[in-house]
Short mmCIF file of C-alpha atoms (C1' of nucleotides) in Angstrom, two decimals:
data_model
loop_
_atom_site.label_atom_id
_atom_site.label_comp_id
_atom_site.label_asym_id
_atom_site.label_seq_id
_atom_site.Cartn_x
_atom_site.Cartn_y
_atom_site.Cartn_z
CA UNK A 1424 125.62 72.16 121.26
CA UNK A 1425 122.06 71.73 120.04
CA UNK A 1426 121.65 68.96 117.53
CA UNK A 1427 119.79 71.06 114.96
CA UNK A 1428 122.47 73.77 115.10
CA UNK A 1429 125.24 71.26 114.62
CA UNK A 1430 123.49 69.75 111.60
CA UNK A 1431 122.68 73.15 110.18
CA UNK A 1432 126.32 74.21 110.42
CA UNK A 1433 127.45 70.97 108.81
CA UNK A 1434 125.09 71.36 105.84
CA UNK A 1435 126.08 75.01 105.44
CA UNK A 1436 129.71 73.96 105.26
CA UNK A 1437 128.90 71.30 102.69
CA UNK A 1438 127.11 73.83 100.49
CA UNK A 1439 129.97 76.31 100.68
CA UNK A 1440 132.48 73.58 99.87
CA UNK A 1441 130.29 72.43 96.94
CA UNK A 1442 129.87 68.98 98.42
CA UNK A 1443 126.37 68.97 96.92
CA UNK A 1444 125.78 69.70 93.25
CA UNK A 1445 123.95 73.00 92.82
CA UNK A 1446 121.99 71.55 89.90
CA UNK A 1447 120.25 68.84 91.85
CA UNK A 1448 118.21 68.75 95.02
CA UNK A 1449 120.13 67.91 98.15
CA UNK A 1450 119.16 64.54 99.68
CA UNK A 1451 115.60 64.31 100.98
CA UNK A 1452 114.83 64.96 104.62
CA UNK A 1453 114.39 61.33 105.61
CA UNK A 1454 117.75 60.30 104.14
CA UNK A 1455 119.51 63.21 105.83
CA UNK A 1456 117.78 62.39 109.10
CA UNK A 1457 119.13 58.85 108.86
CA UNK A 1458 122.61 60.08 108.03
CA UNK A 1459 122.66 62.41 111.04
CA UNK A 1460 120.82 59.94 113.28
CA UNK A 1461 118.02 62.31 114.11
CA UNK A 1462 114.27 62.54 113.61
CA UNK A 1463 112.84 64.12 110.51
CA UNK A 1464 111.52 67.05 112.61
CA UNK A 1465 115.02 67.86 113.80
CA UNK A 1466 116.37 67.59 110.27
CA UNK A 1467 113.64 69.89 109.06
CA UNK A 1468 114.49 72.38 111.75
CA UNK A 1469 118.15 72.36 110.76
CA UNK A 1470 117.22 73.00 107.14
CA UNK A 1471 114.77 75.73 108.20
CA UNK A 1472 117.71 77.77 109.41
CA UNK A 1473 119.41 77.59 106.03
CA UNK A 1474 116.17 78.43 104.26
CA UNK A 1475 115.75 81.50 106.46
CA UNK A 1476 119.31 82.52 105.58
CA UNK A 1477 118.40 82.40 101.90
CA UNK A 1478 120.80 79.53 101.27
CA UNK A 1479 118.23 76.81 100.48
CA UNK A 1480 114.70 76.77 99.10
CA UNK A 1481 112.14 73.98 99.04
CA UNK A 1482 109.66 72.80 96.45
CA UNK A 1483 106.97 70.61 97.86
CA UNK A 1484 106.74 67.33 96.02
CA UNK A 1485 110.13 67.95 94.45
CA UNK A 1486 112.96 68.52 96.88
CA UNK A 1487 115.27 71.00 98.58
CA UNK A 1488 117.61 73.08 96.44
CA UNK A 1489 120.60 75.34 96.81
CA UNK A 1490 120.14 79.05 96.03
CA UNK A 1491 123.01 79.48 93.61
CA UNK A 1492 123.70 83.12 94.29
CA UNK A 1493 124.07 82.36 97.99
CA UNK A 1494 127.38 80.61 97.50
CA UNK A 1495 129.38 83.63 96.41
CA UNK A 1496 127.47 86.21 98.44
CA UNK A 1497 129.11 85.85 101.80
CA UNK A 1498 127.76 88.69 103.93
CA UNK A 1499 124.12 87.77 103.66
CA UNK A 1500 122.81 90.19 106.17
CA UNK A 1501 123.56 92.69 108.84
CA UNK A 1502 119.95 92.67 109.88
CA UNK A 1503 119.27 89.10 110.60
CA UNK A 1504 122.46 88.07 112.28
CA UNK A 1505 123.14 90.82 114.76
CA UNK A 1506 121.78 93.75 116.56
CA UNK A 1507 124.90 93.96 118.59
CA UNK A 1508 126.63 97.26 118.38
CA UNK A 1509 129.47 98.17 116.13
CA UNK A 1510 131.96 96.51 118.42
CA UNK A 1511 130.84 93.03 117.50
CA UNK A 1512 129.86 93.89 113.95
CA UNK A 1513 133.28 94.97 112.86
CA UNK A 1514 135.56 92.62 114.74
CA UNK A 1515 139.21 93.03 113.98
CA UNK A 1516 138.85 96.64 112.93
CA UNK A 1517 140.09 99.42 115.10
CA UNK A 1518 137.09 101.18 116.58
CA UNK A 1519 137.15 104.42 118.52
CA UNK A 1520 134.32 106.23 120.27
CA UNK A 1521 134.41 109.96 120.89
CA UNK A 1522 131.91 111.21 123.43
CA UNK A 1523 130.16 114.33 122.19
CA UNK A 1524 127.58 114.49 124.94
CA UNK A 1525 126.89 112.46 128.08
CA UNK A 1526 124.06 113.68 130.29
CA UNK A 1527 121.35 112.44 132.56
CA UNK A 1528 118.01 114.20 132.05
CA UNK A 1529 114.27 113.74 132.30
CA UNK A 1530 112.85 112.23 129.13
CA UNK A 1531 110.75 114.11 126.61
CA UNK A 1532 107.27 112.75 125.93
CA UNK A 1533 108.52 110.95 122.86
CA UNK A 1534 111.47 109.31 124.62
CA UNK A 1535 109.36 108.30 127.63
CA UNK A 1536 106.79 106.73 125.36
CA UNK A 1537 109.30 104.78 123.30
CA UNK A 1538 111.07 103.49 126.41
CA UNK A 1539 107.75 102.75 128.16
CA UNK A 1540 108.80 104.69 131.26
CA UNK A 1541 107.35 107.48 133.39
CA UNK A 1542 108.51 111.02 132.76
CA UNK A 1543 110.06 111.18 136.23
CA UNK A 1544 112.54 108.37 135.49
CA UNK A 1545 115.87 109.90 134.44
CA UNK A 1546 117.44 108.74 131.21
CA UNK A 1547 120.99 108.79 129.97
CA UNK A 1548 121.35 110.94 126.88
CA UNK A 1549 124.48 110.03 124.99
CA UNK A 1550 125.88 111.27 121.70
CA UNK A 1551 128.90 109.43 120.41
CA UNK A 1552 130.94 109.59 117.24
CA UNK A 1553 132.12 106.13 116.24
CA UNK A 1554 135.22 105.90 114.10
CA UNK A 1555 136.42 102.83 112.25
CA UNK A 1556 140.07 102.71 111.26
CA UNK A 1557 140.26 106.42 112.11
CA UNK A 1558 137.48 107.35 109.63
CA UNK A 1559 134.22 108.82 110.97
CA UNK A 1560 131.54 106.21 110.54
CA UNK A 1561 128.38 107.00 112.48
CA UNK A 1562 126.94 109.41 115.02
CA UNK A 1563 124.80 107.63 117.59
CA UNK A 1564 122.33 109.45 119.78
CA UNK A 1565 121.16 107.09 122.49
CA UNK A 1566 118.60 107.26 125.32
CA UNK A 1567 118.68 104.64 128.07
CA UNK A 1568 116.62 104.50 131.27
CA UNK A 1569 118.92 104.97 134.25
CA UNK A 1570 116.98 102.51 136.38
CA UNK A 1571 117.62 99.69 133.94
CA UNK A 1572 121.12 100.44 132.70
CA UNK A 1573 123.21 101.35 135.72
CA UNK A 1574 126.83 102.19 136.28
CA UNK A 1575 127.26 103.86 132.93
CA UNK A 1576 130.60 105.67 132.91
CA UNK A 1577 132.76 107.40 130.34
CA UNK A 1578 134.98 104.34 130.32
CA UNK A 1579 132.05 102.20 129.23
CA UNK A 1580 131.12 104.68 126.51
CA UNK A 1581 134.63 104.55 125.14
CA UNK A 1582 134.45 100.78 125.07
CA UNK A 1583 131.10 99.15 124.28
CA UNK A 1584 127.70 99.74 125.85
CA UNK A 1585 126.53 96.34 124.62
CA UNK A 1586 129.39 94.58 126.36
CA UNK A 1587 128.54 96.45 129.57
CA UNK A 1588 124.92 95.37 129.33
CA UNK A 1589 125.51 91.73 128.50
CA UNK A 1590 128.70 91.03 130.45
CA UNK A 1591 128.79 93.43 133.41
CA UNK A 1592 125.08 93.86 134.11
CA UNK A 1593 124.39 90.34 132.85
CA UNK A 1594 121.18 91.36 131.05
CA UNK A 1595 119.91 89.59 128.00
CA UNK A 1596 119.01 91.39 124.78
CA UNK A 1597 115.91 90.00 123.09
CA UNK A 1598 115.59 92.04 119.90
CA UNK A 1599 114.78 95.38 118.39
CA UNK A 1600 112.47 97.35 116.16
CA UNK A 1601 114.09 99.53 113.54
CA UNK A 1602 113.13 102.21 111.09
CA UNK A 1603 115.51 103.22 108.33
CA UNK A 1604 115.25 106.48 106.47
CA UNK A 1605 117.25 109.03 104.50
CA UNK A 1606 117.71 112.55 105.80
CA UNK A 1607 119.57 115.74 105.02
CA UNK A 1608 122.73 116.10 107.05
CA UNK A 1609 122.56 118.45 110.02
CA UNK A 1610 125.32 120.76 111.18
CA UNK A 1611 126.29 118.13 113.73
CA UNK A 1612 126.51 115.46 111.04
CA UNK A 1613 128.63 117.67 108.82
CA UNK A 1614 130.99 118.59 111.62
CA UNK A 1615 131.60 115.12 112.97
CA UNK A 1616 131.04 112.84 110.00
CA UNK A 1617 133.11 115.28 107.94
CA UNK A 1618 130.59 115.27 105.14
CA UNK A 1619 129.62 117.98 102.67
CA UNK A 1620 126.66 120.35 103.04
CA UNK A 1621 124.59 118.45 100.51
CA UNK A 1622 125.58 114.95 101.59
CA UNK A 1623 122.61 112.98 102.90
CA UNK A 1624 122.77 110.56 105.82
CA UNK A 1625 121.17 107.18 106.44
CA UNK A 1626 119.36 107.21 109.78
CA UNK A 1627 118.49 104.05 111.71
CA UNK A 1628 116.01 104.60 114.54
CA UNK A 1629 115.98 101.70 116.94
CA UNK A 1630 114.14 100.55 120.03
CA UNK A 1631 115.93 97.60 121.63
CA UNK A 1632 114.43 95.23 124.21
CA UNK A 1633 115.69 93.02 127.00
CA UNK A 1634 114.36 89.50 127.40
CA UNK A 1635 112.17 90.96 130.13
CA UNK A 1636 110.30 92.83 127.40
CA UNK A 1637 111.52 96.17 128.72
CA UNK A 1638 112.88 98.62 126.17
CA UNK A 1639 116.39 99.61 127.26
CA UNK A 1640 117.54 101.69 124.33
CA UNK A 1641 116.03 104.28 122.02
CA UNK A 1642 118.57 105.47 119.53
CA UNK A 1643 119.24 107.28 116.28
CA UNK A 1644 122.30 106.23 114.32
CA UNK A 1645 123.23 108.57 111.51
CA UNK A 1646 125.60 107.11 108.93
CA UNK A 1647 127.62 108.63 106.11
CA UNK A 1648 125.69 107.78 102.96
CA UNK A 1649 128.81 106.59 101.16
CA UNK A 1650 129.99 104.23 103.88
CA UNK A 1651 126.99 102.31 105.08
CA UNK A 1652 124.11 100.35 103.70
CA UNK A 1653 121.57 98.20 105.45
CA UNK A 1654 121.05 94.63 104.24
CA UNK A 1655 118.16 92.28 104.81
CA UNK A 1656 116.96 88.91 103.62
CA UNK A 1657 113.28 88.32 103.21
CA UNK A 1658 111.84 84.80 102.84
CA UNK A 1659 108.13 84.39 102.21
CA UNK A 1660 106.40 81.94 104.43
CA UNK B 76 93.54 76.75 107.33
CA UNK B 77 96.59 75.45 109.13
CA UNK B 78 96.01 74.79 112.78
CA UNK B 79 99.03 76.74 114.01
CA UNK B 80 97.99 79.77 111.94
CA UNK B 81 94.49 79.70 113.29
CA UNK B 82 95.75 79.50 116.86
CA UNK B 83 98.33 82.21 116.25
CA UNK B 84 95.66 84.55 114.88
CA UNK B 85 93.40 83.81 117.83
CA UNK B 86 96.10 84.58 120.40
CA UNK B 87 97.07 87.74 118.53
CA UNK B 88 93.47 88.89 118.67
CA UNK B 89 93.30 88.15 122.38
CA UNK B 90 96.42 90.21 123.04
CA UNK B 91 95.13 93.15 121.03
CA UNK B 92 91.79 92.98 122.82
CA UNK B 93 93.58 92.80 126.18
CA UNK B 94 92.02 89.45 126.98
CA UNK B 95 95.28 88.59 128.77
CA UNK B 96 96.74 90.85 131.43
CA UNK B 97 99.98 92.42 130.24
CA UNK B 98 101.43 92.13 133.74
CA UNK B 99 101.29 88.38 133.93
CA UNK B 100 102.50 85.55 131.76
CA UNK B 101 99.93 84.16 129.37
CA UNK B 102 98.87 80.58 130.18
CA UNK B 103 101.58 77.97 129.83
CA UNK B 104 101.99 76.00 126.61
CA UNK B 105 100.45 72.80 127.91
CA UNK B 106 97.30 74.55 129.14
CA UNK B 107 96.93 76.41 125.85
CA UNK B 108 97.48 73.18 123.94
CA UNK B 109 94.66 71.59 125.89
CA UNK B 110 92.37 74.57 125.30
CA UNK B 111 93.00 74.46 121.54
CA UNK B 112 93.02 70.67 121.39
CA UNK B 113 96.44 70.45 119.86
CA UNK B 114 99.85 69.08 120.75
CA UNK B 115 102.35 71.17 122.62
CA UNK B 116 104.57 71.32 119.50
CA UNK B 117 101.77 72.90 117.50
CA UNK B 118 101.06 75.35 120.31
CA UNK B 119 104.71 76.27 120.46
CA UNK B 120 104.74 76.84 116.73
CA UNK B 121 101.74 79.15 116.95
CA UNK B 122 103.45 81.16 119.69
CA UNK B 123 106.71 81.21 117.70
CA UNK B 124 104.95 83.33 115.10
CA UNK B 125 103.96 85.92 117.68
CA UNK B 126 107.45 85.92 119.16
CA UNK B 127 108.90 86.54 115.70
CA UNK B 128 106.48 89.43 115.29
CA UNK B 129 107.81 90.97 118.48
CA UNK B 130 104.49 90.55 120.25
CA UNK B 131 105.49 87.92 122.82
CA UNK B 132 108.72 86.96 124.52
CA UNK B 133 109.61 83.88 126.54
CA UNK B 134 111.61 83.33 129.70
CA UNK B 135 112.61 79.74 130.23
CA UNK B 136 111.49 78.46 133.57
CA UNK B 137 109.17 81.41 133.96
CA UNK B 138 106.58 81.81 131.21
CA UNK B 139 105.54 83.64 128.07
CA UNK B 140 104.88 87.38 128.27
CA UNK B 141 103.35 90.15 126.23
CA UNK B 142 105.64 92.86 124.85
CA UNK B 143 103.78 95.89 126.14
CA UNK B 144 104.80 98.31 123.43
CA UNK B 145 103.53 95.90 120.79
CA UNK B 146 99.90 96.57 121.64
CA UNK B 147 99.79 100.16 120.46
CA UNK B 148 102.34 99.79 117.65
CA UNK B 149 100.17 98.40 114.90
CA UNK B 150 102.25 98.45 111.75
CA UNK B 151 105.08 96.30 113.02
CA UNK B 152 106.89 95.86 109.79
CA UNK B 153 106.98 96.38 106.08
CA UNK B 154 109.96 94.10 105.84
CA UNK B 155 108.76 90.95 107.38
CA UNK B 156 105.25 90.79 106.10
CA UNK B 157 105.55 91.54 102.43
CA UNK B 158 107.83 91.85 99.52
CA UNK B 159 104.86 92.26 97.29
CA UNK B 160 104.89 95.40 95.27
CA UNK B 161 103.22 98.64 96.11
CA UNK B 162 99.92 97.38 94.83
CA UNK B 163 99.42 95.01 97.74
CA UNK B 164 101.24 97.16 100.26
CA UNK B 165 98.89 100.10 99.98
CA UNK B 166 95.54 98.48 99.44
CA UNK B 167 92.65 100.87 99.24
CA UNK B 168 94.81 103.75 98.08
CA UNK B 169 94.67 104.98 94.54
CA UNK B 170 97.87 103.94 92.82
CA UNK B 171 99.02 105.07 89.41
CA UNK B 172 102.06 103.98 87.41
CA UNK B 173 103.61 106.21 84.78
CA UNK B 174 105.97 104.45 82.39
CA UNK B 175 109.12 106.48 81.89
CA UNK B 176 111.02 103.82 79.98
CA UNK B 177 110.19 100.33 78.72
CA UNK B 178 112.87 98.58 76.68
CA UNK B 179 114.31 95.19 75.99
CA UNK B 180 118.10 95.13 75.91
CA UNK B 181 121.12 92.94 76.56
CA UNK B 182 122.17 93.09 80.20
CA UNK B 183 125.28 94.80 81.48
CA UNK B 184 127.78 92.66 83.36
CA UNK B 185 126.33 93.78 86.66
CA UNK B 186 122.73 93.02 85.73
CA UNK B 187 123.62 89.64 84.19
CA UNK B 188 125.51 88.68 87.33
CA UNK B 189 122.73 89.72 89.70
CA UNK B 190 120.09 87.88 87.66
CA UNK B 191 122.39 84.84 87.18
CA UNK B 192 121.87 84.86 83.41
CA UNK B 193 124.09 84.87 80.33
CA UNK B 194 124.80 88.17 78.65
CA UNK B 195 122.96 87.03 75.51
CA UNK B 196 119.62 86.69 77.34
CA UNK B 197 117.62 89.87 76.77
CA UNK B 198 116.22 91.65 79.81
CA UNK B 199 113.35 94.04 80.22
CA UNK B 200 114.51 97.42 81.42
CA UNK B 201 111.67 99.33 82.97
CA UNK B 202 111.54 102.68 84.71
CA UNK B 203 108.24 103.58 86.32
CA UNK B 204 107.04 106.44 88.46
CA UNK B 205 104.57 105.18 91.06
CA UNK B 206 102.09 107.68 92.42
CA UNK B 207 99.92 107.21 95.50
CA UNK B 208 96.84 109.38 95.79
CA UNK B 209 98.25 111.51 92.95
CA UNK B 210 101.49 112.26 94.84
CA UNK B 211 104.81 111.00 93.43
CA UNK B 212 106.02 108.23 95.70
CA UNK B 213 108.83 106.21 94.19
CA UNK B 214 110.80 105.73 90.98
CA UNK B 215 111.44 102.07 90.26
CA UNK B 216 114.09 100.92 87.83
CA UNK B 217 113.60 97.22 87.18
CA UNK B 218 115.45 94.54 85.20
CA UNK B 219 113.73 91.23 84.47
CA UNK B 220 114.95 88.36 82.31
CA UNK B 221 112.70 88.06 79.27
CA UNK B 222 112.92 84.26 79.25
CA UNK B 223 111.45 84.04 82.73
CA UNK B 224 108.94 86.87 82.76
CA UNK B 225 107.05 86.73 79.50
CA UNK B 226 104.17 88.65 78.00
CA UNK B 227 105.11 91.90 79.67
CA UNK B 228 103.05 94.69 78.13
CA UNK B 229 102.37 98.33 78.88
CA UNK B 230 99.03 97.28 80.30
CA UNK B 231 100.77 95.09 82.84
CA UNK B 232 103.17 97.89 83.77
CA UNK B 233 100.25 100.23 84.39
CA UNK B 234 98.66 97.62 86.62
CA UNK B 235 100.96 95.43 88.72
CA UNK B 236 103.95 93.35 87.63
CA UNK B 237 103.58 91.21 90.74
CA UNK B 238 100.01 90.34 89.90
CA UNK B 239 101.09 89.38 86.38
CA UNK B 240 103.82 87.11 87.76
CA UNK B 241 101.73 85.39 90.40
CA UNK B 242 98.33 85.28 88.73
CA UNK B 243 98.89 85.26 84.96
CA UNK B 244 102.21 83.45 84.74
CA UNK B 245 101.39 81.46 87.88
CA UNK B 246 104.92 81.69 89.25
CA UNK B 247 105.71 81.66 92.96
CA UNK B 248 107.82 84.28 94.65
CA UNK B 249 110.16 82.86 97.28
CA UNK B 250 111.88 85.90 98.73
CA UNK B 251 114.39 88.66 98.18
CA UNK B 252 117.66 90.18 99.24
CA UNK B 253 117.68 93.91 99.84
CA UNK B 254 120.14 96.68 100.45
CA UNK B 255 118.97 100.04 101.72
CA UNK B 256 121.00 103.20 101.40
CA UNK B 257 120.73 106.98 101.22
CA UNK B 258 121.76 108.83 98.10
CA UNK B 259 121.73 112.31 96.61
CA UNK B 260 118.82 112.85 94.28
CA UNK B 261 119.60 112.66 90.58
CA UNK B 262 118.08 114.85 87.87
CA UNK B 263 115.61 112.06 87.16
CA UNK B 264 114.60 111.90 90.81
CA UNK B 265 114.12 115.63 91.03
CA UNK B 266 112.05 115.74 87.88
CA UNK B 267 109.70 112.91 88.64
CA UNK B 268 109.58 112.80 92.44
CA UNK B 269 109.25 116.59 92.39
CA UNK B 270 111.88 117.02 95.05
CA UNK B 271 114.37 119.81 95.63
CA UNK B 272 117.99 119.82 94.45
CA UNK B 273 119.31 119.04 97.89
CA UNK B 274 116.65 116.50 98.88
CA UNK B 275 118.13 113.05 99.44
CA UNK B 276 116.41 109.81 98.40
CA UNK B 277 116.16 106.42 100.08
CA UNK B 278 117.22 103.71 97.66
CA UNK B 279 116.20 100.07 98.04
CA UNK B 280 118.19 97.69 95.83
CA UNK B 281 116.48 94.33 95.56
CA UNK B 282 117.08 90.94 94.01
CA UNK B 283 113.89 88.86 94.12
CA UNK B 284 113.69 85.09 93.63
CA UNK B 285 111.14 82.58 92.45
CA UNK B 286 110.60 79.35 94.34
CA UNK B 287 112.75 77.79 91.65
CA UNK B 288 115.69 79.71 93.08
CA UNK B 289 115.96 81.79 89.91
CA UNK B 290 116.31 85.56 90.36
CA UNK B 291 113.54 87.22 88.37
CA UNK B 292 113.95 90.84 89.36
CA UNK B 293 116.83 93.19 89.98
CA UNK B 294 115.58 96.61 90.91
CA UNK B 295 116.33 99.98 92.39
CA UNK B 296 113.47 101.81 94.08
CA UNK B 297 114.21 105.43 94.88
CA UNK B 298 111.87 107.01 97.43
CA UNK B 299 111.25 110.58 98.51
CA UNK B 300 113.05 110.89 101.83
CA UNK B 301 110.06 112.56 103.48
CA UNK B 302 107.49 109.95 102.44
CA UNK B 303 109.03 106.58 103.04
CA UNK B 304 110.85 104.68 105.73
CA UNK B 305 111.78 101.06 105.96
CA UNK B 306 110.79 99.07 109.06
CA UNK B 307 112.13 95.82 110.38
CA UNK B 308 111.81 93.65 113.45
CA UNK B 309 114.80 91.76 114.72
CA UNK B 310 114.47 88.94 117.24
CA UNK B 311 117.59 87.28 118.57
CA UNK B 312 117.58 83.53 118.45
"C1'" DT C 319 110.67 70.61 144.37
"C1'" DA C 320 107.47 72.14 141.06
"C1'" DG C 321 106.60 74.52 136.95
"C1'" DT C 322 108.10 76.66 132.94
"C1'" DG C 323 109.96 76.68 128.14
"C1'" DG C 324 113.70 74.10 124.87
"C1'" DT C 325 114.82 70.10 122.42
"C1'" DC C 326 114.03 65.72 120.38
"C1'" DT C 327 111.73 61.40 118.96
"C1'" DA C 328 109.16 58.04 115.94
"C1'" DG C 329 105.76 57.89 114.04
"C1'" DA C 330 101.13 59.56 111.14
"C1'" DC C 331 98.53 61.67 107.47
"C1'" DC C 332 98.10 65.43 104.00
"C1'" DA C 333 99.27 68.43 99.77
"C1'" DC C 334 101.71 68.85 95.83
"C1'" DG C 335 104.34 67.71 91.64
"C1'" DT C 336 106.04 64.25 88.40
"C1'" DA C 337 105.72 60.30 85.86
"C1'" DA D 1042 101.36 55.63 92.00
"C1'" DC D 1043 105.18 57.45 94.10
"C1'" DG D 1044 108.30 60.60 96.35
"C1'" DT D 1045 108.79 64.98 98.10
"C1'" DG D 1046 108.08 68.46 101.73
"C1'" DG D 1047 104.17 70.34 105.24
"C1'" DT D 1048 101.65 69.56 109.32
"C1'" DC D 1049 100.54 67.33 113.52
"C1'" DT D 1050 100.66 64.08 117.44
"C1'" DA D 1051 101.73 62.24 122.19
"C1'" DG D 1052 104.85 61.58 124.36
"C1'" DA D 1053 110.11 62.09 126.55
"C1'" DC D 1054 113.98 64.32 128.81
"C1'" DC D 1055 116.65 68.56 129.71
"C1'" DA D 1056 117.65 73.53 131.39
"C1'" DC D 1057 116.37 77.19 133.91
"C1'" DT D 1058 113.79 79.82 137.60
"C1'" DA D 1059 111.51 80.55 141.69
"C1'" DA D 1060 109.73 79.16 146.15
#
DNA sequence: TAGTGGTCTAGACCACGTA
DNA sequence: ACGTGGTCTAGACCACTAA
């Protein structure tokens, strides 16, 4: 366990358990560094994590304070904690994946460009309906280059593509770029998400990268507008 | 100018100008530190910024590499760079604000809770239509505690609330929590955004904080679905 | 084994806010 | 003047990767 992570977790626990008064600054960095037997840089790094989570804020020349609203708000962010698929996001819930389409094809210009591949490299083209607790939740249309993501089978699609990538293929996911927009529901949306003609959907377009810098996924996730919202925390530097 | 910011900007420029080959790692941290006459920690911090922007990625034991797709994709993110209002986001464009409503009232339970204030503290309740280049762009409904944000006038609302807060009141904005969702357009949306009955809207709910930790804004921004999307970059730690 | 990035130290000085 | 956080240094050792 890294020292700064251990300390960060400890301080987070203390805040949640109201060990520190929310009306006063928490102890200064040097005192905390002494308490945890670390350098001030390491202490600062531990606190940085909590600042980036929106749990603490600093005032130069004054001290480090608890963001009061952070104590009750538990689920700070979908965005910043995970870009793992549904499977990890909703642990404990019963998740089911219906395969609507599963093809291999040559990419369109747009798909080839987003995945940074040549047009002659085949891509998987997958459309899945994900259900949570038997309720339709999201339709995911996914493109993945076949040379990068191998051994994709229907079994994998029913389980979790992310698990296949990280555990079976042993690849490492580095991050993703996302765009979020509203759209009118298409016939496909209405059929599978069981939504009304005039129900909108929330679409998340995503390009995900391996730690090699290679894009391995270009996807469109279309969510029922009444069952999903996207959360993010923004801290100014 | 902070040293790590200067270095970070310099490396970013080099990447954009293809000074470094995208097929090879950029020079190692120690060499770069020597070139910029700084410590390795400072060099690492400069590179951290570019990693968090999705421009570089690292492989331990191997080197630091350029994310190829980052070179052409210029506007990486609305999310991570700014939570300043429209005024700063769309510099150079002609922006107009029409005031639809401007009241002071006692907050509802929900508004009081989100702003962490007592129900007896009056709040400004503002609804504005923001136009960009004469086209309707977004309807913003905003609640601000009157004890925190003072001297709010129609002149300010026509200009920029953020400028008033940072420049006139000299307060510092620390960050915000946001939720993004799709919704059906309301009568108000249709009237002012000039959208059709069945056009959806993209709603961004935001609580913004000062560096004192106090929430100063609780707002709902409703965007035309065909004119706005929300971008974010996610890097796994 | 050599070279890379990841963590950590024990200091230093600076910038800012309060008294 | 003092105490706070912000930046920066010049090292050290560790973890991982490739040759």
